Structure formats: structure tokens, C-alpha cells
PDB file of C-alpha atoms in Angstrom:
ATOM      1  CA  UNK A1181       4.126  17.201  -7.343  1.00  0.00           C
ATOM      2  CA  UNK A1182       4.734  14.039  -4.762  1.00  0.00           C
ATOM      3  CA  UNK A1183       1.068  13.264  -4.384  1.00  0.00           C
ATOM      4  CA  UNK A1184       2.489  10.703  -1.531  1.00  0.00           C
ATOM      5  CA  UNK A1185       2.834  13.250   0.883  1.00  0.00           C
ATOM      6  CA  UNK A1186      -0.743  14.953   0.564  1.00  0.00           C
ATOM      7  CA  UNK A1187      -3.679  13.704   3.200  1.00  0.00           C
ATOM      8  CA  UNK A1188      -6.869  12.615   1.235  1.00  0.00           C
ATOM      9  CA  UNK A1189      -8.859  16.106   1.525  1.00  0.00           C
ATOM     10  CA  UNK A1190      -5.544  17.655   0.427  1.00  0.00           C
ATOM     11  CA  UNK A1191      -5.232  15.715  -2.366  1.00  0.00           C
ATOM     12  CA  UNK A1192      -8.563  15.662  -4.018  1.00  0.00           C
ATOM     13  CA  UNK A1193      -7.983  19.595  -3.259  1.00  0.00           C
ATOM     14  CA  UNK A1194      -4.827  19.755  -5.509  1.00  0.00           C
ATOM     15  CA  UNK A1195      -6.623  17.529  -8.069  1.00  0.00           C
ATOM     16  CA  UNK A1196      -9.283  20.053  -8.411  1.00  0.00           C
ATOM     17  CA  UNK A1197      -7.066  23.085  -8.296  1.00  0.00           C
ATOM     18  CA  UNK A1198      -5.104  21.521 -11.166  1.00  0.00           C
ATOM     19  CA  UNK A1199      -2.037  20.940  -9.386  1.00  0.00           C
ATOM     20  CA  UNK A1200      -1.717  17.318 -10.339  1.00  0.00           C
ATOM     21  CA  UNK A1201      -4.182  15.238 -11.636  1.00  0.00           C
ATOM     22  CA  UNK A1202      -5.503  11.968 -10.902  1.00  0.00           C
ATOM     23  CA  UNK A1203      -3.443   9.990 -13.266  1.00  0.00           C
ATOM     24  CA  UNK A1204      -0.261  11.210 -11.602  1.00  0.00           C
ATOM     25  CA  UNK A1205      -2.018  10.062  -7.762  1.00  0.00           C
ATOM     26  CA  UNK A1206      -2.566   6.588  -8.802  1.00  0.00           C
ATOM     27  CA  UNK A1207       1.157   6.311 -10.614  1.00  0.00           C
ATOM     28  CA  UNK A1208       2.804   7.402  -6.908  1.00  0.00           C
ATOM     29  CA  UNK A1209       0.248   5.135  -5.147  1.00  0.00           C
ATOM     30  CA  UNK A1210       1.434   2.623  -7.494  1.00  0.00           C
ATOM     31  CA  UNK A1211       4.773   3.331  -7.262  1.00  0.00           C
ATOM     32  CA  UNK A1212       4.570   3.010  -3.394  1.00  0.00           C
ATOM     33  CA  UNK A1213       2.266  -0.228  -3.480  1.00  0.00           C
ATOM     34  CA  UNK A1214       5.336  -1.498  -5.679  1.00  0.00           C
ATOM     35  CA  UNK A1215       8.265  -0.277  -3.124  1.00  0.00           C
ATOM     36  CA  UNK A1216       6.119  -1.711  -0.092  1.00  0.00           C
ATOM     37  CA  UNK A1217       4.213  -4.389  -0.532  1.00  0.00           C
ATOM     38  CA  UNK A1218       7.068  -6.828  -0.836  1.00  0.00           C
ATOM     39  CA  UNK A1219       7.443  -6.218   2.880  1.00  0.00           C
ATOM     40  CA  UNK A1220       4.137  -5.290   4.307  1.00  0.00           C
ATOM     41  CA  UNK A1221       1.952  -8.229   2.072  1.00  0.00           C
ATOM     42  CA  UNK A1222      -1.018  -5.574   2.124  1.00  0.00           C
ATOM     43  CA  UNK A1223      -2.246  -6.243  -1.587  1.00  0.00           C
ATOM     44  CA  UNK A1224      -3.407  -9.343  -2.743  1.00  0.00           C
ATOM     45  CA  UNK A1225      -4.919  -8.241  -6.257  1.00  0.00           C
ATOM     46  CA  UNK A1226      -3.558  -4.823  -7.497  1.00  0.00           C
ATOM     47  CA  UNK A1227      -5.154  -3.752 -11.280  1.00  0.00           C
ATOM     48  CA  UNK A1228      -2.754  -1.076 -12.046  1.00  0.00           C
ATOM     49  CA  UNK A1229      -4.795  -0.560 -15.990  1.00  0.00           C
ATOM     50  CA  UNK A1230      -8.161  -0.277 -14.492  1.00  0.00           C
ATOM     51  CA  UNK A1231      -6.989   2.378 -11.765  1.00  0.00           C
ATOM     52  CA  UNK A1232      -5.403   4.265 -14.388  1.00  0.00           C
ATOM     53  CA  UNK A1233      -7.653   4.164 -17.090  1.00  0.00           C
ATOM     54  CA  UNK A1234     -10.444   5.700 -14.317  1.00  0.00           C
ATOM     55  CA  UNK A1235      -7.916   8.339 -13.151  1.00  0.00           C
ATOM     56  CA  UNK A1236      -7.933   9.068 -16.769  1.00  0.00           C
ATOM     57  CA  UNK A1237     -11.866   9.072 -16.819  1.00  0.00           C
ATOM     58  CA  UNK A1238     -11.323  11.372 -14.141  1.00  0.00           C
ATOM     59  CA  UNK A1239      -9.289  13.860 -15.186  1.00  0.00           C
ATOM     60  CA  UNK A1240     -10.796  14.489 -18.592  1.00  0.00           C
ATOM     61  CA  UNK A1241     -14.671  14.827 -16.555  1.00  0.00           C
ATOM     62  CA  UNK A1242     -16.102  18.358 -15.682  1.00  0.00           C
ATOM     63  CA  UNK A1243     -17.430  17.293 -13.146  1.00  0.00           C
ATOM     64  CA  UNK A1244     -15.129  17.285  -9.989  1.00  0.00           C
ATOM     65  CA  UNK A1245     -17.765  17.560  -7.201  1.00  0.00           C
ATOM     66  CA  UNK A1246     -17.132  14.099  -5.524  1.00  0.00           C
ATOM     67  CA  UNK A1247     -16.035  13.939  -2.079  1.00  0.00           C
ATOM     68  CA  UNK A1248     -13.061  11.762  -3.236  1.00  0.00           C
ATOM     69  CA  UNK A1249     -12.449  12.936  -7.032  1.00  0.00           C
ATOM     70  CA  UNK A1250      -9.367  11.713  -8.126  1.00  0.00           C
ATOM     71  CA  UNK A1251      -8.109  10.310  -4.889  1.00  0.00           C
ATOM     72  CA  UNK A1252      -6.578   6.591  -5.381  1.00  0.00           C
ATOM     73  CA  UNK A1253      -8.639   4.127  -2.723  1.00  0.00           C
ATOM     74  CA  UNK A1254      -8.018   0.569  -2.064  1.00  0.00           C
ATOM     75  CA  UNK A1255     -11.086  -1.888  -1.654  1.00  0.00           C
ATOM     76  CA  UNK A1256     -10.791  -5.135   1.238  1.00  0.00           C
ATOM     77  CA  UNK A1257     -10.570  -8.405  -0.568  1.00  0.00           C
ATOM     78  CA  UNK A1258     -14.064  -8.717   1.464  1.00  0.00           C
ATOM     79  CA  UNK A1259     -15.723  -6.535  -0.504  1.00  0.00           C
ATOM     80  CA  UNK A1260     -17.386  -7.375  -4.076  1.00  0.00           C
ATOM     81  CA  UNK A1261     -15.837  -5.280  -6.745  1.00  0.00           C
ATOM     82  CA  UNK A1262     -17.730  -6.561 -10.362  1.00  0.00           C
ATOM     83  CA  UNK A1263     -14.864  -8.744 -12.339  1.00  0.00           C
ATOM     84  CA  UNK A1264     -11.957  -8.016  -9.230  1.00  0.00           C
ATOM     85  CA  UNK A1265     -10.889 -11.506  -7.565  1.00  0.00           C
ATOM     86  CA  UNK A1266     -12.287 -11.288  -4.067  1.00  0.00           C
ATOM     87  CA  UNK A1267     -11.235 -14.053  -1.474  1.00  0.00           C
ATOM     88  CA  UNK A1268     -11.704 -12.733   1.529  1.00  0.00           C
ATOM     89  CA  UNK A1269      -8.714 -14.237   2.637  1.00  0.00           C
ATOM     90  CA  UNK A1270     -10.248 -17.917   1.672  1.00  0.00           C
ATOM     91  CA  UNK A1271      -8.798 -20.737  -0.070  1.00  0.00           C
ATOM     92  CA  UNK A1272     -12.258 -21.526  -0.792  1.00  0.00           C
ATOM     93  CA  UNK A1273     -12.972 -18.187  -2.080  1.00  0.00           C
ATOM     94  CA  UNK A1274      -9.551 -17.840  -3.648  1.00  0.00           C
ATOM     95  CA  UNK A1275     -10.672 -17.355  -7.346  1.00  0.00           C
ATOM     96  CA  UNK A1276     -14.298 -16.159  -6.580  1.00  0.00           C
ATOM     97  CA  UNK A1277     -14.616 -13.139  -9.218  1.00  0.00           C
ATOM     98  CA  UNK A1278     -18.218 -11.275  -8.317  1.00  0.00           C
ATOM     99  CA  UNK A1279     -20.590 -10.224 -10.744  1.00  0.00           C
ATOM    100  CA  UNK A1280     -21.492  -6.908  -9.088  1.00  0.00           C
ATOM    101  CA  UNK A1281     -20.091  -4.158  -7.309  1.00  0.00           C
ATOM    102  CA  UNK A1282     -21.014  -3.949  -2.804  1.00  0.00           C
ATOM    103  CA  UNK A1283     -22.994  -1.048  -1.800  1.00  0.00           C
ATOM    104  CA  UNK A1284     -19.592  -0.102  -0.152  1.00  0.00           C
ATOM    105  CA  UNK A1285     -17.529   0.057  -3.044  1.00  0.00           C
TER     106      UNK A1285
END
């Protein structure tokens, strides 16, 4: 299955049916970070093992009842993410590496 195609609430839907997993979400968000970015310069700091080892954590959990399970996010360079780079889009900031995770992430 093309998880690509699928709106968030769809997705985490499929995920929890068994349809795909989250493993195979964060490979074709990957995969499309990696065909579009070149262009579109949305992604400053992309950690393709960390996503995947979660969606792993995720798919081998009982416990599916988040509001998001399984469904790949990305996080503003603004927002504190513990041992992510976050610049904020700052020279000054540029290799600022938080040690704690924002309320919002």
C-alpha cells in the first residue's frame, strides 16, 4: 500500500486495521522527503534511523490508541526536540542541539 496517498486520519486508520504499518509510512515519507526536498528546501535536519526505529516501536506496541499512531510528523526547526539540531533558521543557533523535548513536540 502507497501510504503517500492516504490523509492523516486515513492513515493512522490503515495502520491500525493492519493494512500497512508504520514502518512502511515513514519509508514513503522518506522516500518523498528524498524525491522533493532537492527542490522545495523544506528539511533542514531529516533523522531517517530515529523515525524508523520509533515506527518500529510502534508497530510491535499493543497499544494503538493515539490520535496519531503510526502517522510520520515533521517537527519546525523552532521547536526543541531532545538531541535534534534546532536553529530556528539562525546562524547563531545553527548547531544548538536541546537537551529536552517542547511541550509541542
Amino acid at each position: 500500500m502507497d501510504t503517500r496517498t492516504l490523509g492523516a486520519v486515513a492513515l493512522r486508520e490503515a495502520i491500525r486495521r493492519g493494512d500497512t504499518s508504520a514502518e512502511q509510512a515513514v519509508v514513503d515519507a522518506l522516500e518523498a522527503v528524498a524525491h522533493r526536498n532537492p527542490e522545495l528546501n523544506a528539511f533542514i535536519t531529516i533523522d531517517a534511523d530515529r523515525a524508523l526505529a520509533r515506527a518500529r516501536q510502534m508497530d510491535a506496541s499493543a497499544d494503538r490508541s493515539g490520535a496519531l499512531h503510526g502517522v510520520p510528523v515533521a517537527i519546525k526547526d523552532t521547536i526543541c526536540v531532545r538531541g535534534m539540531r534546532a536553529p530556528a533558521g539562525s546562524r547563531v543557533l545553527a548547531d544548538y542541539h536541546p537537551p529536552f523535548d517542547a511541550t509541542a513536540a
